[in-house]
Short mmCIF file of C-alpha atoms in Angstrom, two decimals:
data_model
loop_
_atom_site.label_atom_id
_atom_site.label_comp_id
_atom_site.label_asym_id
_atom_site.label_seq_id
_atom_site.Cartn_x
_atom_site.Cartn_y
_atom_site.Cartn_z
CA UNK A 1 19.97 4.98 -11.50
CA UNK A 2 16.71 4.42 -9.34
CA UNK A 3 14.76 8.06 -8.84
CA UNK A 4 12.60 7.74 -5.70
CA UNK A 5 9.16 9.12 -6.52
CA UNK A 6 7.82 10.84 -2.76
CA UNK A 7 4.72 12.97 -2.83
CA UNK A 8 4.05 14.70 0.50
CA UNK A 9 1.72 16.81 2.25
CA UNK A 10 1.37 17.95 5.56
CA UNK A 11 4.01 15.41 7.25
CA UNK A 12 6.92 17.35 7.73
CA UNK A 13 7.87 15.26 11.31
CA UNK A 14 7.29 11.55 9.38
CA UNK A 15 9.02 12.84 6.76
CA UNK A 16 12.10 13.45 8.84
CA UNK A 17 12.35 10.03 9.69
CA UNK A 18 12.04 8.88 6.40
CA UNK A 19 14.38 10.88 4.86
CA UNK A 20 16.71 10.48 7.70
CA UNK A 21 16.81 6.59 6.88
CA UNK A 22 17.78 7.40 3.46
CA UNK A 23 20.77 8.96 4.52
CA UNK A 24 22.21 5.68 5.36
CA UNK A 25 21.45 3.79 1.83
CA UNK A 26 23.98 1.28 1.16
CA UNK A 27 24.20 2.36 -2.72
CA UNK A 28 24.28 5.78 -3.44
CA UNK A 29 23.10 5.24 -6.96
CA UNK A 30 19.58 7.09 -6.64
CA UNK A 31 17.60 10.34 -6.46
CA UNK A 32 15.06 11.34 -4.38
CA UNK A 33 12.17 13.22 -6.41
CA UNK A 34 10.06 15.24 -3.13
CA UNK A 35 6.66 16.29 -4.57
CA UNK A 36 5.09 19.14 -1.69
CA UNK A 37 1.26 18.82 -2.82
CA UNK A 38 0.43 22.23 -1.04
CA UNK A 39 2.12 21.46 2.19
CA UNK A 40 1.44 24.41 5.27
CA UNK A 41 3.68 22.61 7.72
CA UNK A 42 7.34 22.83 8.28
CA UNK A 43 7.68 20.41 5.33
CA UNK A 44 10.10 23.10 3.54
CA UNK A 45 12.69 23.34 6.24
CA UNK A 46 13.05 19.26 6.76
CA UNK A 47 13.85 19.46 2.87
CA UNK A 48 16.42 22.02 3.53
CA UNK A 49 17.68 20.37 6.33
CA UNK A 50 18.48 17.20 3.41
CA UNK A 51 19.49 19.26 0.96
CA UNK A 52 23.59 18.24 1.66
CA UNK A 53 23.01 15.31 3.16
CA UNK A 54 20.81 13.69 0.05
CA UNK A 55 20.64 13.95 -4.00
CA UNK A 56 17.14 15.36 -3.00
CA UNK A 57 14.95 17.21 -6.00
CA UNK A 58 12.25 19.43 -4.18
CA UNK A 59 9.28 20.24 -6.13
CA UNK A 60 5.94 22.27 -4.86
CA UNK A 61 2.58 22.43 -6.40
CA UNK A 62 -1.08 23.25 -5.37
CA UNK A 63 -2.87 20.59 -3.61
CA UNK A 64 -3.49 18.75 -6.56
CA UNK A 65 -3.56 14.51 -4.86
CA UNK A 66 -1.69 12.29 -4.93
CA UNK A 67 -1.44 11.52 -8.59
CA UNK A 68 -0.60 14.46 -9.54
CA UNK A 69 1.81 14.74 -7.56
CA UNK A 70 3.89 11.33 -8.86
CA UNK A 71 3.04 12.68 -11.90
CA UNK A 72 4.93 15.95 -11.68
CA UNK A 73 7.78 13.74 -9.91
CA UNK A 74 8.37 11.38 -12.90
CA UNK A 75 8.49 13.88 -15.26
CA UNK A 76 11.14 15.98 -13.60
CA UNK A 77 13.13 12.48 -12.31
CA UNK A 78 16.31 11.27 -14.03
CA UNK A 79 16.19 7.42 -13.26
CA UNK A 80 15.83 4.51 -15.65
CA UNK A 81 14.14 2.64 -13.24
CA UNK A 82 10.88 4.74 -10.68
CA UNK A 83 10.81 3.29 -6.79
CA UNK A 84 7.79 4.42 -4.67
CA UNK A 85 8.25 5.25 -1.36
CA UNK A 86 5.74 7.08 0.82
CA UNK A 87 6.96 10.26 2.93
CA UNK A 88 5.86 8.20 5.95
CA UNK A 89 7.96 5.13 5.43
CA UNK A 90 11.10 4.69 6.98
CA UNK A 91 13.85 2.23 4.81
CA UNK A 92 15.91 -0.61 5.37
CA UNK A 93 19.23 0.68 5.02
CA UNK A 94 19.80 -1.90 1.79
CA UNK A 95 16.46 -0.91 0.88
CA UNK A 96 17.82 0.93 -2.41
CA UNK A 97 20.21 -1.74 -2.92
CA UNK A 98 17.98 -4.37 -2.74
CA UNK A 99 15.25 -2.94 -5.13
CA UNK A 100 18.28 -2.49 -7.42
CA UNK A 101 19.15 -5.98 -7.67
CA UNK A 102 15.40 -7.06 -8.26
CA UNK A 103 15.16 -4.92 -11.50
CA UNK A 104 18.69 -5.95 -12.81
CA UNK A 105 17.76 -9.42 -12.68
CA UNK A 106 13.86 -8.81 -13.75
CA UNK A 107 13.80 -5.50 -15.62
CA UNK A 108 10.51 -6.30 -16.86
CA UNK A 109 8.44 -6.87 -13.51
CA UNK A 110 7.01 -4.35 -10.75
CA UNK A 111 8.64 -5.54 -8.06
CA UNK A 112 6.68 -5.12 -4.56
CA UNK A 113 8.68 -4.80 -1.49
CA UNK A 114 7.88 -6.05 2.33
CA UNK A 115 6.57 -3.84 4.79
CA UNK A 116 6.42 -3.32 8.52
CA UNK A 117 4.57 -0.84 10.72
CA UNK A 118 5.79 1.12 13.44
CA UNK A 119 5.20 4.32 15.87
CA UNK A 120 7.34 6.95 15.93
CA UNK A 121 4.86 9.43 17.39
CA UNK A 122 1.92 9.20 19.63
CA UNK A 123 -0.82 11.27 19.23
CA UNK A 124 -3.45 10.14 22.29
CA UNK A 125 -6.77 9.03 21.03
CA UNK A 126 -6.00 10.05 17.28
CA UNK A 127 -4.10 6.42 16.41
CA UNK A 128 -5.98 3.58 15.20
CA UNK A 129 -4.55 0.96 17.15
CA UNK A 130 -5.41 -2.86 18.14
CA UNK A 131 -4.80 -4.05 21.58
CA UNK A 132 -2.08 -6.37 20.34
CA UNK A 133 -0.21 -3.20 18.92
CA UNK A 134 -0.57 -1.30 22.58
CA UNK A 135 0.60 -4.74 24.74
CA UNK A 136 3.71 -4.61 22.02
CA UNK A 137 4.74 -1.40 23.21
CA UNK A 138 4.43 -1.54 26.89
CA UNK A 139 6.70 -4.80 26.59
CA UNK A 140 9.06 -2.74 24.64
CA UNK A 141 8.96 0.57 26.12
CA UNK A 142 8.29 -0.54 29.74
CA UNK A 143 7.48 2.39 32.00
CA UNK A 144 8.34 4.63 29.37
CA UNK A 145 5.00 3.79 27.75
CA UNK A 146 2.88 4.48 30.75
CA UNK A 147 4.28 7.53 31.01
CA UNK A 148 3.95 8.20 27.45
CA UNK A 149 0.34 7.58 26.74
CA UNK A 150 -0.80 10.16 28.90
CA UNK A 151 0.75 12.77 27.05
CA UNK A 152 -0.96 14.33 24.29
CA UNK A 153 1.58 14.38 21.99
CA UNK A 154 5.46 12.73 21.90
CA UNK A 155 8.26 11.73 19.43
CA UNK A 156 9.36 8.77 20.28
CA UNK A 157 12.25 8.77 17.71
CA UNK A 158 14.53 11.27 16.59
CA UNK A 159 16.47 11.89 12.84
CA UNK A 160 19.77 11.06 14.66
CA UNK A 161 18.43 7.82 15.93
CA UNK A 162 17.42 6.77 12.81
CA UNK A 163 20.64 7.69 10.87
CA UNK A 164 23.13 6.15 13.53
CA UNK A 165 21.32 3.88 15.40
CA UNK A 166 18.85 2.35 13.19
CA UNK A 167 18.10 -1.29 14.20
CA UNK A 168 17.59 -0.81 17.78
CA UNK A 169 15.39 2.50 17.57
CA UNK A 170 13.01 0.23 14.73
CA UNK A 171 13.06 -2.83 17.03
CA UNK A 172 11.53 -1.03 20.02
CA UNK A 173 8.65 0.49 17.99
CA UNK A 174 7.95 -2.28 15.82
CA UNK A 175 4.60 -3.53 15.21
CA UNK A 176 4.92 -6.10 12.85
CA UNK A 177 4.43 -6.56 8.99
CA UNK A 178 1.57 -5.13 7.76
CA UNK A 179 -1.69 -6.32 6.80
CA UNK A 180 -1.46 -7.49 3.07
CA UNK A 181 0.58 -8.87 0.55
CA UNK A 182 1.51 -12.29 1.43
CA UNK A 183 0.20 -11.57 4.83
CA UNK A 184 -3.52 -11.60 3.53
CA UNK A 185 -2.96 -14.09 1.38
CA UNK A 186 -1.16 -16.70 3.51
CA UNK A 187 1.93 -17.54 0.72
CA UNK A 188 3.87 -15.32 -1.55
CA UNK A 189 1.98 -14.52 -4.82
CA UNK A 190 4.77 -15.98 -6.79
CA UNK A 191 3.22 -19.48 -5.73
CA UNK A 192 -0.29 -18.87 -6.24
CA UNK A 193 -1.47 -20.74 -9.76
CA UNK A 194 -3.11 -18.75 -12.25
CA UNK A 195 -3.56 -15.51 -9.73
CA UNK A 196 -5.29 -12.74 -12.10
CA UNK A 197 -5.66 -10.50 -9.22
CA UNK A 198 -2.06 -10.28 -8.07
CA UNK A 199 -2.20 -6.02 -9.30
CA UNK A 200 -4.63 -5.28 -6.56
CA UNK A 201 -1.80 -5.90 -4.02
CA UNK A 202 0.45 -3.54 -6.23
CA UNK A 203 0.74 -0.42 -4.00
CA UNK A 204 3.01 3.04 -3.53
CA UNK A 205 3.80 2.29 -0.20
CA UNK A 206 6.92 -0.17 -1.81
CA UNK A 207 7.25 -0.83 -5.74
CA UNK A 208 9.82 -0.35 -8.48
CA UNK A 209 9.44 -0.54 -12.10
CA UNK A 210 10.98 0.50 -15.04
CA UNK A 211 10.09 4.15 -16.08
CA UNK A 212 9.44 3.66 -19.68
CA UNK A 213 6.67 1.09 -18.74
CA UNK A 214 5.18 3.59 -15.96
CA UNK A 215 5.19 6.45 -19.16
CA UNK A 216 4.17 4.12 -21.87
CA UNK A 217 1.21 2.77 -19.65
CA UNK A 218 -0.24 6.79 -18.89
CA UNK A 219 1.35 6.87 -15.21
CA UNK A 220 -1.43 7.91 -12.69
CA UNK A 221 -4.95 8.86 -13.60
CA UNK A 222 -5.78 11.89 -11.64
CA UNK A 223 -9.52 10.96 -11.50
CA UNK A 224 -8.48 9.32 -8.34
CA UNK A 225 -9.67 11.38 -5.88
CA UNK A 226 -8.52 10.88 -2.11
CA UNK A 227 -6.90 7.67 -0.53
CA UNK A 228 -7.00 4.29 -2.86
CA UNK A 229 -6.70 2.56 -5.52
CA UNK A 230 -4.68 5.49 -8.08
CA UNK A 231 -1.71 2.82 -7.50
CA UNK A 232 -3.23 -0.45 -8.12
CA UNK A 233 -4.77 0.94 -11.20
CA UNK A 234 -1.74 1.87 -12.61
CA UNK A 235 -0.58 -1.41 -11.61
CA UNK A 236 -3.55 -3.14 -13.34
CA UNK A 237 -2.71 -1.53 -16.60
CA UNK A 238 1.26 -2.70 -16.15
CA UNK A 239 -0.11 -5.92 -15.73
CA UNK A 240 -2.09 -5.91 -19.40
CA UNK A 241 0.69 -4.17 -20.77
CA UNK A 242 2.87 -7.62 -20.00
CA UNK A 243 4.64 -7.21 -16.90
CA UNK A 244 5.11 -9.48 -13.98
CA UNK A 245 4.21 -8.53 -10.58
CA UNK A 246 6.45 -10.54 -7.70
CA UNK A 247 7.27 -9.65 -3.97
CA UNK A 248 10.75 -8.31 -3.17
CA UNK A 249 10.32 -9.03 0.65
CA UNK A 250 13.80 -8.15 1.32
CA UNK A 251 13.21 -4.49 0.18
CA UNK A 252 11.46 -3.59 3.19
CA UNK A 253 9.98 -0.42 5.04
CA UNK A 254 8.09 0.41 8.08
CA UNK A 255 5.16 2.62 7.80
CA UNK A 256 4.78 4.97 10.51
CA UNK A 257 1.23 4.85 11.60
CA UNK A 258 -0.42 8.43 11.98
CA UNK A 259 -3.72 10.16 12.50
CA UNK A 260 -6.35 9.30 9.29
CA UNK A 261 -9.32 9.82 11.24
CA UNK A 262 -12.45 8.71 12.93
CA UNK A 263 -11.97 4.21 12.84
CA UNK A 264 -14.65 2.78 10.39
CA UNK A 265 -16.60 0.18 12.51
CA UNK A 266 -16.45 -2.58 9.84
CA UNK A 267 -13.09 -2.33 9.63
CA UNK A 268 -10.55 -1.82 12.39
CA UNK A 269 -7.80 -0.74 10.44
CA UNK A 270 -9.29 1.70 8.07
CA UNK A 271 -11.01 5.37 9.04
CA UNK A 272 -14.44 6.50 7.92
CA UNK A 273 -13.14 8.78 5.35
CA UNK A 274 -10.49 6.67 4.07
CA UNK A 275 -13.71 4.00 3.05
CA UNK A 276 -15.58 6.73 1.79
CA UNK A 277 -12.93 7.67 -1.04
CA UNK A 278 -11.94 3.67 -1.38
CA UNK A 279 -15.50 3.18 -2.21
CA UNK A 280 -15.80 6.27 -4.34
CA UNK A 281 -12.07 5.29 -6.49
CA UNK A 282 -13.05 1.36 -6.64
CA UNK A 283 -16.80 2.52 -8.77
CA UNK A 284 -14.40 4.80 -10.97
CA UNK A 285 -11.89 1.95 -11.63
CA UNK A 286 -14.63 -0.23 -12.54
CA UNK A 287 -16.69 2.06 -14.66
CA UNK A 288 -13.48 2.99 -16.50
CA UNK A 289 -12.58 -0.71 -17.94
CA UNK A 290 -15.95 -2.91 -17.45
CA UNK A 291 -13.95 -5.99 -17.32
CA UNK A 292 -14.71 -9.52 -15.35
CA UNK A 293 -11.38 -8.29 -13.34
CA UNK A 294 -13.16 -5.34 -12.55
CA UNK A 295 -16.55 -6.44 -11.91
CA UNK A 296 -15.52 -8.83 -9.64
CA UNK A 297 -12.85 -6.69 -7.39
CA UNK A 298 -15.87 -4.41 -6.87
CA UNK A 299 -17.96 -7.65 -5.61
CA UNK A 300 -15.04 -8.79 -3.26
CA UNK A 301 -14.84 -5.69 -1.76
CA UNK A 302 -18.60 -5.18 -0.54
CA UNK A 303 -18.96 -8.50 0.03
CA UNK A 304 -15.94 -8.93 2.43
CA UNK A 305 -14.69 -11.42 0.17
CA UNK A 306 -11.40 -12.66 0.93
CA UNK A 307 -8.42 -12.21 -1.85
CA UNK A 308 -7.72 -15.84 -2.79
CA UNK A 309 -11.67 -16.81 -3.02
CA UNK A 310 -12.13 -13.69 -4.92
CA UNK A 311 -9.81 -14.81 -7.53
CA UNK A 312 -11.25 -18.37 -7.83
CA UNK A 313 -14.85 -16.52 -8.35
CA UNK A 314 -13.39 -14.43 -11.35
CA UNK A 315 -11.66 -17.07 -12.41
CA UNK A 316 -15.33 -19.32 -12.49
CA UNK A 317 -16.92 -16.07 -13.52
CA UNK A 318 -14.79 -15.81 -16.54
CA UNK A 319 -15.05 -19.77 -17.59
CA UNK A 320 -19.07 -19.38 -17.77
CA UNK A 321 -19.44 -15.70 -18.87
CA UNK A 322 -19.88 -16.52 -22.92
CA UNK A 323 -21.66 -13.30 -24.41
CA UNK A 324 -23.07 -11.86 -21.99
CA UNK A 325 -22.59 -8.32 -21.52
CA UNK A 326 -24.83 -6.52 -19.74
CA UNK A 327 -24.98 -5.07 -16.25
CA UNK A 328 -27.92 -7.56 -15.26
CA UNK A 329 -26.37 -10.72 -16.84
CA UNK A 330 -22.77 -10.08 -15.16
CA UNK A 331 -25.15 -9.78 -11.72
CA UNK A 332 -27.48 -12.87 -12.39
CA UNK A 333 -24.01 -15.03 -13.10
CA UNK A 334 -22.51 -13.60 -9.73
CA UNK A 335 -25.14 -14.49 -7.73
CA UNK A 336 -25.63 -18.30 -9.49
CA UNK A 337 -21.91 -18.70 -8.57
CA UNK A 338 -21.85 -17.18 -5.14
CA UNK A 339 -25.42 -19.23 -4.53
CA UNK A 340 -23.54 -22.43 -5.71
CA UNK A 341 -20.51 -22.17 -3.91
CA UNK A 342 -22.59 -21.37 -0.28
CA UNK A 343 -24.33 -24.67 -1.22
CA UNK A 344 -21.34 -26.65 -2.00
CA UNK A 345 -19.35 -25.24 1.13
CA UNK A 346 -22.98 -25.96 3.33
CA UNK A 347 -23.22 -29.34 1.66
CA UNK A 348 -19.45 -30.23 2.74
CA UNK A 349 -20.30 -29.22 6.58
CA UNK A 350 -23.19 -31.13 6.55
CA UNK A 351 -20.94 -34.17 5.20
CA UNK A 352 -22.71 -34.79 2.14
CA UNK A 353 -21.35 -36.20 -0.79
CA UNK A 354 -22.24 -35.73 -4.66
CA UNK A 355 -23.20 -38.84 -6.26
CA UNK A 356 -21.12 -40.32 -8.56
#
């Protein structure tokens, strides 16, 4: 059996959807484990509402984050096998199904599935939204979306549209796939050669695994404080501990976009406070192991360095590291690298050759 592991706070209408598209599930072989981390919404009447409909498990602490939270719901689940799925993401209905047949055939991987984005709600000036996702909807929605983006507030899906009339209520507030995985990458990680950084893309949103290997590997650290990085952690220690990590595209969800604050200039798609605790979890995760993984995931991230390049510079990094061991030598050997490759990549434009 497959327990579904879904902290929550605060969403009580995304969380309707959600569990609304669990209802249809082609295999009925699961558990969903709901984690209320201090919720002051309607969050305990929508798990009422589910109670008969669902094998649902509702559990309430304090606000205690997020990795508490997956904490308390792995200890209480039943499952041989753990699948993540945020209270904000609405299933495929083979999603369960699907996830099922990736861990029967590769029981020891984390298997990360494919994700979409969608909006189910509009909340005016609260969204962070790119033009291309605002031209989608008005060719979707029509008039509708005129209409609707004046309004303060609207649902633009219901529970019962979800549970009997799935596709076409996705299709019409569909987004596309989100931002990362294969999509930042350009190919699936599968055929990426020697790629050490494949746990970074390892996130809650979508992943199974076997429960033993989430227990035997310390399950979430609760130094993680905020949004980021708890779940890629865990992932990197899975990863040491000898597991694969592969996409399971076909196990996909759609995350409904919500409010997460005021947009962070430098990047679009991510909110001011959201960087803030990224940048805050990312020094803890590297002061905590102090590896060449580490060190350089840190680098990549304030320096804008894209995934695939990252992993060629740890990869480099690693090959002329020797000995050295302290703070200033890892720096000195990250900037000879970085200086060397703008030089090489400034040589090529130029049309240079090296002799030989």
């Amino acid at each position: 059996m497959i327990s579904v592991i879904m902290p929550t706070f605060n969403k009580a209408a995304y969380l309707n959807l959600t569990l609304a598209s669990f209802v249809r599930q082609t295999s009925k072989d699961y558990e969903i484990v709901l984690i209320d981390d201090g919720s002051v919404d309607g969050t305990q009447a929508i798990a009422d509402n589910y109670k008969n409909k669902l094998n649902l498990i509702h559990l309430k602490q304090a606000n205690l984050g997020r990795s508490a939270a997956r904490n308390k719901g792995i200890s209480a689940s039943s499952g041989e096998y753990l699948l993540f799925n945020d209270d904000d993401r609405i299933v495929q209905g083979d999603f369960i199904e699907r996830h099922q047949e990736a861990l029967s055939r590769e029981a020891n991987t984390v298997h990360i599935g494919g994700k979409g984005r969608v909006l189910t709600i509009w909340h005016r000036n609260q969204l962070i939204m790119q033009g291309k996702d605002r031209r989608k909807l008005a060719e979707k929605l029509g008039d509708r979306w005129h209409r609707v983006r004046r309004k303060a507030y609207a649902e633009l899906a219901s529970a019962e549209e979800v549970e009997t009339n799935f596709e076409p209520t996705i299709d019409r507030l569909f987004l596309g796939k989100e931002f990362e995985s294969n999509h930042v990458l350009g190919v699936p990680i599968d055929r990426i050669e020697d790629f050490r950084l494949k746990w970074m893309l390892g996130t809650t949103a979508n992943l199974s695994v076997r429960k033993d290997a989430v227990v035997e590997a310390g399950m979430f650290d609760t130094e993680f404080r905020g949004w980021g990085m708890e779940d890629s952690e865990l992932c990197y220690r899975l990863v040491m501990n000898g597991l694969a990590l592969k996409e399971c595209s076909e196990a996909f969800n759609y995350h409904q976009i919500h409010p997460i604050g005021r947009k962070f200039w430098i990047n679009p798609t991510m909110s001011i406070s959201r960087m803030n605790e990224l940048k805050r979890n990312i020094e803890y995760f590297h002061g905590k192991f102090g590896t060449p993984a580490s060190y350089i995931f840190r680098r990549a991230f304030y320096d804008n360095i894209p995934t695939l390049l990252a992993n060629e510079i740890l990869i480099q990094f690693e090959g002329a590291l020797g000995e050295s061991d302290t703070v200033e030598e890892w720096d000195s050997l990250y900037r000879r690298i970085m200086r060397s490759r703008r030089n090489q990549s400034l040589r090529a434009k130029l049309g240079f050759r090296s002799k030989g």
